[in-house]
């Protein structure tokens, strides 16, 4: 089962390709997306990365959480379902 990873504190101009490049250092990435505001069309400062291999995903979380990306420390952890 794929592991969904939350990535927070992104710079406003970060793209899905940026996240793909960042996480591919740790293994195969199934999907990467930056969440955008529907009305403004700009980044909301966070996104999600999906990795098929749990071990690679955990290595990415351990390696990237707190690390600087374009001058900002990333918040990286396993995504949890949203509470209603």
Tab-separated table of N, CA and C in Angstrom:
chain	number	residue	atom	x	y	z
A	1	UNK	N	0.833	-1.192	0.000
A	1	UNK	CA	0.000	0.000	0.000
A	1	UNK	C	0.874	1.252	0.000
A	2	UNK	N	0.493	2.231	-0.784
A	2	UNK	CA	1.273	3.463	-0.897
A	2	UNK	C	1.184	4.268	0.395
A	3	UNK	N	2.279	4.954	0.697
A	3	UNK	CA	2.310	5.813	1.875
A	3	UNK	C	2.166	7.255	1.415
A	4	UNK	N	1.209	7.963	2.011
A	4	UNK	CA	0.955	9.354	1.679
A	4	UNK	C	1.699	10.231	2.684
A	5	UNK	N	2.486	11.174	2.187
A	5	UNK	CA	3.346	12.005	3.024
A	5	UNK	C	2.916	13.472	2.910
A	6	UNK	N	2.724	14.106	4.054
A	6	UNK	CA	2.403	15.533	4.113
A	6	UNK	C	3.704	16.327	4.079
A	7	UNK	N	3.731	17.380	3.276
A	7	UNK	CA	4.897	18.258	3.193
A	7	UNK	C	4.417	19.689	3.429
A	8	UNK	N	4.830	20.286	4.531
A	8	UNK	CA	4.381	21.622	4.886
A	8	UNK	C	5.494	22.642	4.931
A	9	UNK	N	5.110	23.908	5.015
A	9	UNK	CA	6.005	25.062	5.073
A	9	UNK	C	6.772	25.253	3.758
A	10	UNK	N	6.090	24.957	2.651
A	10	UNK	CA	6.706	25.142	1.336
A	10	UNK	C	6.748	26.622	0.970
A	11	UNK	N	7.755	26.992	0.183
A	11	UNK	CA	7.785	28.351	-0.364
A	11	UNK	C	6.614	28.469	-1.334
A	12	UNK	N	6.097	29.663	-1.516
A	12	UNK	CA	4.877	29.861	-2.300
A	12	UNK	C	5.003	29.437	-3.755
A	13	UNK	N	6.210	29.496	-4.312
A	13	UNK	CA	6.359	29.144	-5.724
A	13	UNK	C	6.849	27.713	-5.945
A	14	UNK	N	6.818	26.894	-4.898
A	14	UNK	CA	7.221	25.486	-5.045
A	14	UNK	C	6.238	24.760	-5.965
A	15	UNK	N	6.766	23.847	-6.780
A	15	UNK	CA	5.927	23.099	-7.723
A	15	UNK	C	5.957	21.611	-7.393
A	16	UNK	N	5.070	20.875	-8.029
A	16	UNK	CA	5.057	19.419	-7.867
A	16	UNK	C	6.386	18.835	-8.354
A	17	UNK	N	6.962	19.413	-9.404
A	17	UNK	CA	8.256	18.940	-9.905
A	17	UNK	C	9.366	19.140	-8.876
A	18	UNK	N	9.310	20.246	-8.128
A	18	UNK	CA	10.295	20.483	-7.061
A	18	UNK	C	10.207	19.370	-6.016
A	19	UNK	N	8.976	19.044	-5.624
A	19	UNK	CA	8.782	18.011	-4.600
A	19	UNK	C	9.205	16.641	-5.136
A	20	UNK	N	8.910	16.394	-6.400
A	20	UNK	CA	9.305	15.137	-7.032
A	20	UNK	C	10.821	14.974	-6.964
A	21	UNK	N	11.550	16.017	-7.357
A	21	UNK	CA	13.014	15.972	-7.347
A	21	UNK	C	13.555	15.770	-5.935
A	22	UNK	N	12.932	16.421	-4.965
A	22	UNK	CA	13.367	16.334	-3.576
A	22	UNK	C	13.201	14.914	-3.027
A	23	UNK	N	12.058	14.308	-3.294
A	23	UNK	CA	11.749	12.994	-2.731
A	23	UNK	C	12.351	11.843	-3.525
A	24	UNK	N	12.652	12.036	-4.810
A	24	UNK	CA	13.232	10.962	-5.613
A	24	UNK	C	14.623	10.569	-5.141
A	25	UNK	N	15.255	11.425	-4.347
A	25	UNK	CA	16.556	11.067	-3.760
A	25	UNK	C	16.418	9.859	-2.836
A	26	UNK	N	15.214	9.625	-2.333
A	26	UNK	CA	14.977	8.563	-1.355
A	26	UNK	C	14.290	7.339	-1.952
A	27	UNK	N	13.795	7.440	-3.179
A	27	UNK	CA	13.132	6.301	-3.802
A	27	UNK	C	12.120	6.736	-4.844
A	28	UNK	N	11.341	5.770	-5.302
A	28	UNK	CA	10.357	6.021	-6.356
A	28	UNK	C	9.157	6.779	-5.817
A	29	UNK	N	8.790	7.830	-6.520
A	29	UNK	CA	7.632	8.651	-6.150
A	29	UNK	C	6.489	8.340	-7.105
A	30	UNK	N	5.346	7.947	-6.539
A	30	UNK	CA	4.177	7.635	-7.369
A	30	UNK	C	3.466	8.918	-7.798
A	31	UNK	N	3.422	9.911	-6.890
A	31	UNK	CA	2.675	11.139	-7.174
A	31	UNK	C	3.153	12.248	-6.252
A	32	UNK	N	3.137	13.472	-6.757
A	32	UNK	CA	3.475	14.643	-5.947
A	32	UNK	C	2.543	15.770	-6.346
A	33	UNK	N	2.001	16.475	-5.351
A	33	UNK	CA	1.132	17.600	-5.673
A	33	UNK	C	1.257	18.700	-4.629
A	34	UNK	N	1.177	19.931	-5.111
A	34	UNK	CA	1.143	21.106	-4.248
A	34	UNK	C	-0.317	21.539	-4.214
A	35	UNK	N	-0.852	21.754	-3.024
A	35	UNK	CA	-2.248	22.163	-2.872
A	35	UNK	C	-2.363	23.662	-3.161
A	36	UNK	N	-3.301	24.002	-4.036
A	36	UNK	CA	-3.474	25.406	-4.404
A	36	UNK	C	-4.851	25.909	-3.975
A	37	UNK	N	-4.926	27.188	-3.764
A	37	UNK	CA	-6.187	27.849	-3.435
A	37	UNK	C	-7.034	27.895	-4.704
A	38	UNK	N	-8.260	27.409	-4.628
A	38	UNK	CA	-9.124	27.344	-5.813
A	38	UNK	C	-9.395	28.716	-6.423
A	39	UNK	N	-9.591	29.703	-5.578
A	39	UNK	CA	-9.947	31.033	-6.086
A	39	UNK	C	-8.733	31.830	-6.547
A	40	UNK	N	-7.687	31.854	-5.739
A	40	UNK	CA	-6.500	32.647	-6.074
A	40	UNK	C	-5.565	31.908	-7.030
A	41	UNK	N	-5.623	30.573	-7.021
A	41	UNK	CA	-4.765	29.780	-7.900
A	41	UNK	C	-3.321	29.686	-7.446
A	42	UNK	N	-3.021	30.187	-6.234
A	42	UNK	CA	-1.638	30.095	-5.765
A	42	UNK	C	-1.502	29.021	-4.689
A	43	UNK	N	-0.276	28.635	-4.447
A	43	UNK	CA	0.010	27.581	-3.476
A	43	UNK	C	-0.507	27.943	-2.088
A	44	UNK	N	-0.968	26.926	-1.367
A	44	UNK	CA	-1.377	27.146	0.029
A	44	UNK	C	-0.233	26.830	0.995
A	45	UNK	N	0.943	26.505	0.450
A	45	UNK	CA	2.129	26.304	1.283
A	45	UNK	C	2.333	24.878	1.762
A	46	UNK	N	1.542	23.951	1.216
A	46	UNK	CA	1.747	22.547	1.576
A	46	UNK	C	1.355	21.647	0.413
A	47	UNK	N	1.737	20.386	0.534
A	47	UNK	CA	1.401	19.429	-0.512
A	47	UNK	C	1.528	18.001	-0.001
A	48	UNK	N	1.395	17.069	-0.926
A	48	UNK	CA	1.465	15.657	-0.579
A	48	UNK	C	2.312	14.909	-1.588
A	49	UNK	N	3.031	13.912	-1.087
A	49	UNK	CA	3.834	13.030	-1.932
A	49	UNK	C	3.419	11.612	-1.610
A	50	UNK	N	3.253	10.801	-2.626
A	50	UNK	CA	2.887	9.403	-2.439
A	50	UNK	C	4.041	8.524	-2.898
A	51	UNK	N	4.468	7.616	-2.021
A	51	UNK	CA	5.547	6.686	-2.344
A	51	UNK	C	5.037	5.267	-2.105
A	52	UNK	N	5.344	4.353	-3.034
A	52	UNK	CA	4.837	2.986	-2.946
A	52	UNK	C	5.576	2.131	-1.915
A	53	UNK	N	6.856	2.420	-1.711
A	53	UNK	CA	7.666	1.618	-0.797
A	53	UNK	C	7.703	2.275	0.589
A	54	UNK	N	7.191	1.570	1.604
A	54	UNK	CA	7.116	2.124	2.964
A	54	UNK	C	8.483	2.481	3.532
A	55	UNK	N	9.494	1.651	3.256
A	55	UNK	CA	10.839	1.923	3.793
A	55	UNK	C	11.426	3.180	3.172
A	56	UNK	N	11.263	3.335	1.860
A	56	UNK	CA	11.761	4.536	1.188
A	56	UNK	C	11.015	5.769	1.693
A	57	UNK	N	9.707	5.628	1.896
A	57	UNK	CA	8.906	6.738	2.401
A	57	UNK	C	9.377	7.159	3.791
A	58	UNK	N	9.647	6.196	4.653
A	58	UNK	CA	10.101	6.514	6.006
A	58	UNK	C	11.474	7.177	5.977
A	59	UNK	N	12.357	6.710	5.078
A	59	UNK	CA	13.678	7.344	4.924
A	59	UNK	C	13.521	8.797	4.470
A	60	UNK	N	12.583	9.045	3.555
A	60	UNK	CA	12.340	10.404	3.071
A	60	UNK	C	11.823	11.293	4.204
A	61	UNK	N	10.895	10.765	4.993
A	61	UNK	CA	10.357	11.523	6.134
A	61	UNK	C	11.478	11.861	7.108
A	62	UNK	N	12.268	10.842	7.468
A	62	UNK	CA	13.367	11.053	8.421
A	62	UNK	C	14.409	12.031	7.876
A	63	UNK	N	14.695	11.928	6.575
A	63	UNK	CA	15.742	12.748	5.978
A	63	UNK	C	15.326	14.180	5.683
A	64	UNK	N	14.044	14.393	5.386
A	64	UNK	CA	13.608	15.723	4.950
A	64	UNK	C	12.914	16.553	6.027
A	65	UNK	N	12.364	15.917	7.058
A	65	UNK	CA	11.672	16.683	8.097
A	65	UNK	C	12.659	17.624	8.791
A	66	UNK	N	12.357	18.914	8.769
A	66	UNK	CA	13.234	19.902	9.397
A	66	UNK	C	14.353	20.399	8.498
A	67	UNK	N	14.533	19.777	7.337
A	67	UNK	CA	15.611	20.210	6.447
A	67	UNK	C	15.184	21.465	5.692
A	68	UNK	N	16.158	22.267	5.313
A	68	UNK	CA	15.874	23.525	4.616
A	68	UNK	C	15.631	23.273	3.138
A	69	UNK	N	14.561	23.882	2.630
A	69	UNK	CA	14.270	23.860	1.203
A	69	UNK	C	13.998	25.296	0.791
A	70	UNK	N	14.907	25.855	0.008
A	70	UNK	CA	14.831	27.257	-0.421
A	70	UNK	C	14.651	28.193	0.763
A	71	UNK	N	15.410	27.930	1.823
A	71	UNK	CA	15.439	28.830	2.966
A	71	UNK	C	14.384	28.599	4.035
A	72	UNK	N	13.527	27.595	3.851
A	72	UNK	CA	12.486	27.326	4.856
A	72	UNK	C	12.594	25.874	5.335
A	73	UNK	N	12.467	25.662	6.657
A	73	UNK	CA	12.507	24.283	7.166
A	73	UNK	C	11.197	23.553	6.838
A	74	UNK	N	11.311	22.406	6.205
A	74	UNK	CA	10.132	21.635	5.829
A	74	UNK	C	9.547	20.882	7.016
A	75	UNK	N	8.246	20.726	7.008
A	75	UNK	CA	7.555	19.839	7.936
A	75	UNK	C	7.132	18.637	7.101
A	76	UNK	N	7.696	17.474	7.416
A	76	UNK	CA	7.412	16.270	6.623
A	76	UNK	C	7.008	15.155	7.573
A	77	UNK	N	5.808	14.615	7.380
A	77	UNK	CA	5.372	13.477	8.184
A	77	UNK	C	4.324	12.670	7.429
A	78	UNK	N	3.966	11.538	7.995
A	78	UNK	CA	2.956	10.709	7.357
A	78	UNK	C	1.617	11.445	7.407
A	79	UNK	N	0.962	11.530	6.251
A	79	UNK	CA	-0.316	12.234	6.171
A	79	UNK	C	-1.381	11.444	6.933
A	80	UNK	N	-2.208	12.191	7.651
A	80	UNK	CA	-3.325	11.581	8.389
A	80	UNK	C	-4.616	12.043	7.748
A	81	UNK	N	-5.642	11.203	7.757
A	81	UNK	CA	-6.934	11.626	7.187
A	81	UNK	C	-7.461	12.851	7.925
A	82	UNK	N	-8.120	13.719	7.177
A	82	UNK	CA	-8.681	14.931	7.759
A	82	UNK	C	-9.868	14.606	8.641
A	83	UNK	N	-9.968	15.292	9.769
A	83	UNK	CA	-11.152	15.160	10.623
A	83	UNK	C	-12.282	15.964	10.005
A	84	UNK	N	-13.486	15.429	10.063
A	84	UNK	CA	-14.635	16.146	9.485
A	84	UNK	C	-15.135	17.243	10.401
